[in-house]
Amino acid sequence: MKRILSLATMLVALSYASPASAELKLGGEAAVRLRDDFGHKTEYGVKISTEDQYFQYRVRLKPSADLGDGYYFKALLQNEEVAGSWQTIGSNNTEKFNLEVSQFYFGHNSENSHWALGRLPLGSFDNPILDLTLYAIPGNGPQGSKLYAVDTPIATNHFDRLFGFNYGVKVGDGELNAVLVNFDNSSTIPSTGIPPTPDTVNKGLFNDGYGFTAIYKTSIGDVTIAPQVYVTLTHLADNRSPYSFGAQAFIPAGKSKVSLSGFYSADRNTYRGSSYDYSGYIFRVKGESGPVLAWVDYNKSTDDKNSKDYNNTFVWAQYKVNVHESATGTFSLTPTIRYRASRENNSTGAIDNDLFRTELYATVTF
């Protein structure tokens, strides 16, 4: 906590450092949540049930600066040691909560175009294309837990950001946004004592993980549609090169909002001894009306190489109660339920892995 206070003090001090420098604004949020987990796993006829209750907390700081003439800087500081930046209370309160630079980007806005460079926010909580792209086949995430295309793995476990360059421009009646992404620096030289081979030596400047995504958002009547495509330009760190495409539709319904999302992803290639042959899709129906937010995801993927298929269903529902609102901040309570039902079918049978969660968030923004 001392580190958090010291960092906040430093940022405030910098904002008043010189009359000639840009004014640094500091906002953010702090939250506490109570979570109950109810897990059920069935494998080869054996059923295992688990239950757990725990408190977690999160602090996020959001500095920004207007540099004038359309130029700006923004950042997000949060703890990236734990999923979603949610720190669980440790033994005798000995846990540590470290603030790190999760996002930072600077750019320029003009009347008909804009650009931004840095660790860019993705908005993946509302758009599952990269959830499917990276987890069409369930795998281990950055924190070691098994992740599925549903349950917002990019927003939660990858902190909803990627390093890249974004350029947006008005085209016709809509706007085109294109992003060049650097996923990883996987170009490596073998360790000392390991004889190099053609498959392990440094392959050159473009051996790193690069991707490209583009989305075009336009309106047809009251409905906004947004087709999107993602292409891996080289190979990711695990030698995969998936591609994805699909679209979203946003439909007004009085004071409510309804959105539909559908994306397809596949990877069929052989690279450096690794071969992949899989495909999958995800559908989402989402509704928002006043304090209520809910959606349903369905994902099905087929791994032809390993003779497996996966079926995942996910439900998120929450109700936000605004306790206090003012020009300087808010305080809210948000009860939430999350349910994931997952099944893997393979040559030896089926594996079910379900998780039901109840959560209560207490959040202040400032």
XYZ file of C-alpha atoms in Angstrom:
366
model
C 0.000 0.000 0.000
C 2.921 2.341 0.719
C 4.073 1.834 -2.860
C 0.650 2.773 -4.179
C 0.557 5.976 -2.098
C 4.104 6.881 -3.134
C 3.282 6.397 -6.807
C 0.092 8.443 -6.549
C 1.985 11.234 -4.770
C 4.648 11.232 -7.470
C 2.064 11.486 -10.248
C 0.294 14.382 -8.541
C 3.599 16.152 -7.988
C 4.567 15.743 -11.623
C 1.282 17.288 -12.718
C 2.339 20.554 -11.045
C 6.039 20.330 -11.845
C 6.227 23.098 -14.422
C 3.815 25.654 -15.913
C 5.235 24.811 -19.335
C 4.488 21.072 -19.098
C 1.192 19.392 -19.974
C -1.287 19.031 -17.151
C -1.292 15.429 -15.916
C -4.721 14.258 -14.832
C -5.102 11.298 -12.497
C -8.234 9.181 -12.238
C -8.853 5.583 -11.380
C -10.834 3.117 -9.368
C -10.601 0.909 -6.294
C -12.724 -2.159 -5.695
C -13.283 -5.043 -3.300
C -15.163 -8.193 -4.223
C -16.428 -11.255 -2.385
C -16.381 -14.355 -4.590
C -17.813 -17.854 -4.085
C -16.584 -20.623 -6.419
C -18.442 -23.883 -7.003
C -16.521 -26.213 -9.318
C -17.607 -29.576 -10.746
C -15.342 -31.797 -12.808
C -16.189 -35.241 -14.175
C -13.475 -37.324 -15.818
C -13.753 -41.021 -16.664
C -16.828 -41.334 -14.473
C -15.190 -39.719 -11.410
C -16.831 -36.518 -10.178
C -14.918 -33.964 -8.123
C -16.630 -30.962 -6.521
C -14.869 -27.967 -4.986
C -16.051 -24.908 -3.072
C -14.184 -21.769 -2.043
C -14.958 -18.288 -0.734
C -12.500 -15.419 -0.718
C -12.112 -11.646 -0.667
C -10.128 -9.841 -3.355
C -9.242 -6.226 -4.085
C -8.015 -4.156 -7.004
C -6.618 -0.647 -7.472
C -6.216 0.998 -10.858
C -4.714 4.404 -11.602
C -5.343 6.153 -14.935
C -3.023 9.097 -15.675
C -3.597 11.102 -18.858
C -2.357 14.287 -20.446
C -3.636 16.600 -23.189
C -0.585 17.738 -25.149
C -2.465 20.208 -27.319
C -3.298 20.272 -31.036
C -4.925 16.820 -30.796
C -1.951 15.037 -29.217
C -2.486 13.083 -25.992
C -1.042 10.492 -23.611
C -2.911 7.863 -21.558
C -1.885 5.004 -19.284
C -3.264 2.389 -16.908
C -1.379 1.242 -13.811
C -2.483 -1.987 -12.163
C -1.173 -5.221 -10.669
C -0.321 -7.728 -13.404
C 0.857 -10.511 -11.104
C -2.673 -11.899 -10.714
C -5.565 -12.444 -13.135
C -7.678 -9.347 -13.684
C -5.448 -7.488 -11.196
C -7.588 -9.021 -8.420
C -5.365 -9.663 -5.390
C -6.555 -12.358 -2.979
C -6.014 -11.817 0.742
C -2.939 -13.790 1.831
C -1.940 -15.452 5.079
C -2.023 -12.831 7.847
C -2.413 -10.144 5.167
C 1.127 -10.679 3.900
C 0.203 -10.415 0.214
C 1.765 -7.665 -1.897
C -0.039 -5.480 -4.426
C 2.352 -3.949 -6.929
C 1.330 -1.315 -9.431
C 2.817 -1.736 -12.906
C 2.437 -0.035 -16.274
C -0.237 -2.206 -17.870
C -1.220 0.148 -20.685
C 0.442 3.238 -22.072
C -0.130 4.912 -25.393
C 0.150 8.265 -27.057
C -1.395 9.483 -30.250
C -3.214 12.161 -32.179
C -6.870 12.846 -32.996
C -7.958 14.912 -35.986
C -11.313 15.494 -37.618
C -11.187 12.543 -40.010
C -8.489 10.252 -38.613
C -6.540 9.250 -35.540
C -3.519 7.164 -34.573
C -2.096 5.667 -31.394
C 1.099 3.821 -30.485
C 2.010 1.790 -27.400
C 0.399 -0.846 -25.219
C -3.113 -0.323 -26.524
C -6.398 -1.214 -24.799
C -8.363 -3.854 -26.712
C -11.926 -3.566 -25.443
C -12.020 -7.380 -25.459
C -14.608 -7.470 -22.663
C -17.105 -6.503 -25.393
C -15.453 -8.256 -28.347
C -14.503 -11.979 -28.178
C -12.482 -12.252 -31.412
C -9.106 -12.600 -29.667
C -10.601 -14.824 -26.943
C -11.409 -17.280 -29.725
C -8.182 -16.653 -31.647
C -5.902 -17.573 -28.741
C -8.123 -20.111 -26.972
C -10.138 -21.905 -29.649
C -8.388 -24.921 -28.141
C -8.380 -24.528 -24.325
C -4.905 -23.936 -22.948
C -2.938 -22.618 -20.007
C -2.945 -18.860 -19.535
C -0.256 -16.542 -18.168
C -1.138 -17.447 -14.571
C -1.091 -21.194 -15.270
C -4.847 -21.770 -15.052
C -6.728 -23.486 -17.889
C -8.493 -20.951 -20.082
C -11.372 -21.275 -22.518
C -12.591 -19.081 -25.372
C -15.479 -18.075 -23.119
C -15.180 -16.317 -19.720
C -13.262 -13.287 -21.151
C -9.694 -14.715 -20.988
C -8.103 -11.794 -22.880
C -9.629 -9.127 -20.633
C -9.007 -11.089 -17.428
C -5.793 -13.030 -17.932
C -4.073 -10.956 -20.630
C -5.076 -7.616 -19.079
C -6.912 -6.392 -22.175
C -3.920 -4.887 -23.953
C -1.416 -5.556 -26.718
C 1.535 -3.594 -28.021
C 0.881 -2.140 -31.442
C 0.086 0.738 -33.749
C -3.502 1.737 -34.477
C -4.679 3.926 -37.339
C -8.291 4.915 -37.860
C -9.869 6.867 -40.682
C -13.364 7.718 -41.871
C -14.302 5.690 -44.939
C -17.665 6.343 -46.542
C -20.338 6.387 -43.857
C -18.219 4.473 -41.364
C -14.800 4.247 -39.768
C -12.000 1.812 -40.511
C -9.557 0.912 -37.748
C -6.437 -1.128 -38.456
C -3.940 -2.332 -35.852
C -0.490 -3.822 -36.375
C 0.247 -5.952 -33.298
C 3.526 -7.253 -31.872
C 2.540 -10.337 -29.855
C 5.975 -11.461 -28.730
C 9.714 -11.397 -29.278
C 10.258 -15.096 -29.954
C 13.410 -14.729 -32.042
C 15.987 -16.602 -29.950
C 19.516 -17.958 -30.123
C 20.183 -21.408 -28.555
C 21.651 -21.506 -25.064
C 25.358 -22.172 -24.619
C 26.194 -25.858 -25.003
C 23.225 -26.679 -27.276
C 24.284 -27.281 -30.886
C 22.298 -25.005 -33.204
C 20.092 -26.528 -35.873
C 18.210 -24.904 -38.763
C 15.065 -24.915 -36.649
C 16.579 -23.288 -33.546
C 18.876 -20.569 -34.860
C 17.756 -16.972 -35.059
C 15.603 -16.677 -38.182
C 16.105 -12.953 -38.653
C 14.311 -9.673 -38.106
C 10.778 -10.980 -38.633
C 10.872 -14.138 -36.541
C 8.799 -12.408 -33.844
C 5.057 -12.711 -33.437
C 3.237 -10.146 -35.578
C -0.470 -9.866 -36.275
C -2.866 -7.563 -38.059
C -6.491 -6.806 -37.296
C -8.952 -4.500 -39.006
C -12.532 -3.552 -38.146
C -14.975 -1.430 -40.115
C -17.883 0.079 -38.194
C -20.856 1.551 -40.022
C -24.610 1.942 -39.605
C -27.573 0.612 -41.533
C -30.552 2.512 -40.218
C -30.439 2.292 -36.419
C -28.262 -0.826 -36.469
C -24.472 -0.569 -36.258
C -22.509 -3.383 -37.847
C -18.791 -4.062 -37.452
C -17.116 -6.771 -39.577
C -13.615 -7.653 -38.360
C -10.690 -9.811 -39.414
C -7.502 -10.925 -37.648
C -4.473 -12.452 -39.432
C -1.207 -13.716 -37.943
C 1.508 -12.283 -40.167
C 4.368 -14.461 -38.880
C 4.039 -17.046 -36.086
C 3.207 -16.716 -32.400
C 5.592 -17.876 -29.674
C 4.055 -21.389 -29.672
C 4.515 -21.609 -33.476
C 0.802 -21.117 -34.176
C -0.500 -18.791 -36.882
C -4.281 -18.584 -36.412
C -6.626 -16.369 -38.387
C -10.125 -15.187 -37.439
C -13.011 -13.285 -38.956
C -16.597 -12.390 -38.156
C -18.790 -9.462 -37.226
C -20.758 -7.709 -34.510
C -24.140 -5.991 -34.677
C -25.415 -3.416 -32.184
C -29.182 -3.028 -32.077
C -30.984 -0.318 -30.087
C -34.190 -1.420 -28.350
C -35.735 1.625 -26.710
C -33.599 2.442 -23.687
C -31.890 -0.939 -23.945
C -29.024 -2.215 -26.093
C -28.631 -5.599 -27.748
C -25.458 -6.818 -29.430
C -24.725 -9.943 -31.452
C -21.236 -11.312 -32.086
C -20.073 -14.191 -34.256
C -16.485 -15.172 -35.076
C -14.682 -18.099 -36.701
C -11.028 -19.047 -36.171
C -8.736 -21.718 -37.574
C -5.099 -22.752 -37.772
C -3.840 -25.442 -40.132
C -0.075 -25.361 -40.592
C 3.224 -27.024 -39.803
C 6.111 -24.895 -38.570
C 9.368 -25.897 -36.869
C 8.090 -29.377 -36.126
C 4.787 -28.159 -34.664
C 1.607 -28.928 -36.572
C -1.902 -27.591 -35.980
C -5.221 -28.561 -37.473
C -8.166 -27.021 -35.649
C -11.068 -24.643 -36.098
C -13.777 -23.142 -33.937
C -16.441 -20.503 -33.615
C -18.037 -18.387 -30.911
C -21.462 -16.738 -30.742
C -22.523 -14.113 -28.201
C -25.873 -12.539 -27.428
C -25.587 -9.578 -25.070
C -28.154 -7.250 -23.553
C -27.902 -4.108 -21.454
C -30.808 -2.233 -19.918
C -30.181 0.371 -17.247
C -28.369 -1.337 -14.347
C -28.706 -4.838 -15.860
C -25.996 -6.392 -18.027
C -26.084 -10.006 -19.233
C -24.783 -12.156 -22.041
C -24.511 -15.763 -23.208
C -21.524 -17.217 -25.088
C -21.422 -20.498 -26.988
C -18.173 -21.867 -28.355
C -17.502 -25.073 -30.284
C -14.042 -26.068 -31.501
C -12.676 -29.145 -33.247
C -9.076 -30.333 -32.952
C -8.740 -32.683 -35.928
C -5.086 -33.443 -35.247
C -5.796 -34.853 -31.762
C -9.341 -36.130 -32.443
C -10.963 -33.879 -29.842
C -13.813 -31.423 -29.797
C -14.819 -28.847 -27.218
C -18.171 -27.335 -26.282
C -18.287 -24.334 -23.952
C -21.251 -22.310 -22.729
C -20.898 -19.227 -20.568
C -23.363 -16.917 -18.835
C -22.606 -13.546 -17.219
C -25.299 -11.527 -15.436
C -24.952 -8.503 -13.163
C -26.996 -5.736 -11.595
C -25.285 -2.447 -10.764
C -26.612 -0.385 -7.856
C -25.376 3.221 -7.892
C -25.077 4.226 -4.246
C -23.425 7.587 -4.865
C -22.709 9.726 -7.932
C -21.107 13.154 -8.136
C -18.887 15.186 -10.413
C -15.819 13.851 -8.617
C -16.579 10.150 -8.368
C -18.985 7.263 -7.823
C -19.642 4.387 -5.428
C -21.528 1.308 -6.582
C -22.420 -2.238 -5.577
C -22.660 -4.911 -8.272
C -23.885 -8.452 -7.552
C -22.783 -10.773 -10.364
C -23.136 -14.408 -11.366
C -20.898 -16.267 -13.813
C -21.359 -19.821 -15.050
C -19.205 -21.831 -17.435
C -20.094 -25.324 -18.650
C -17.279 -27.018 -20.582
C -17.042 -30.447 -22.179
C -14.143 -32.120 -23.964
C -14.910 -35.161 -26.116
C -11.955 -37.386 -26.947
C -11.214 -40.973 -27.957
C -11.467 -42.240 -24.359
C -14.665 -40.460 -23.333
C -15.821 -37.056 -22.134
C -14.440 -34.611 -19.580
C -16.789 -32.065 -18.008
C -15.379 -29.020 -16.245
C -18.019 -26.595 -14.929
C -17.620 -23.533 -12.737
C -20.308 -21.419 -11.071
C -19.365 -18.143 -9.388
C -21.257 -15.591 -7.345
C -19.601 -12.212 -6.816
C -20.332 -8.951 -5.074
C -18.319 -5.911 -6.166
C -17.962 -2.690 -4.171
C -16.326 -0.082 -6.425
C -15.361 3.562 -6.165
C -14.239 5.606 -9.175
C -12.455 8.938 -8.945
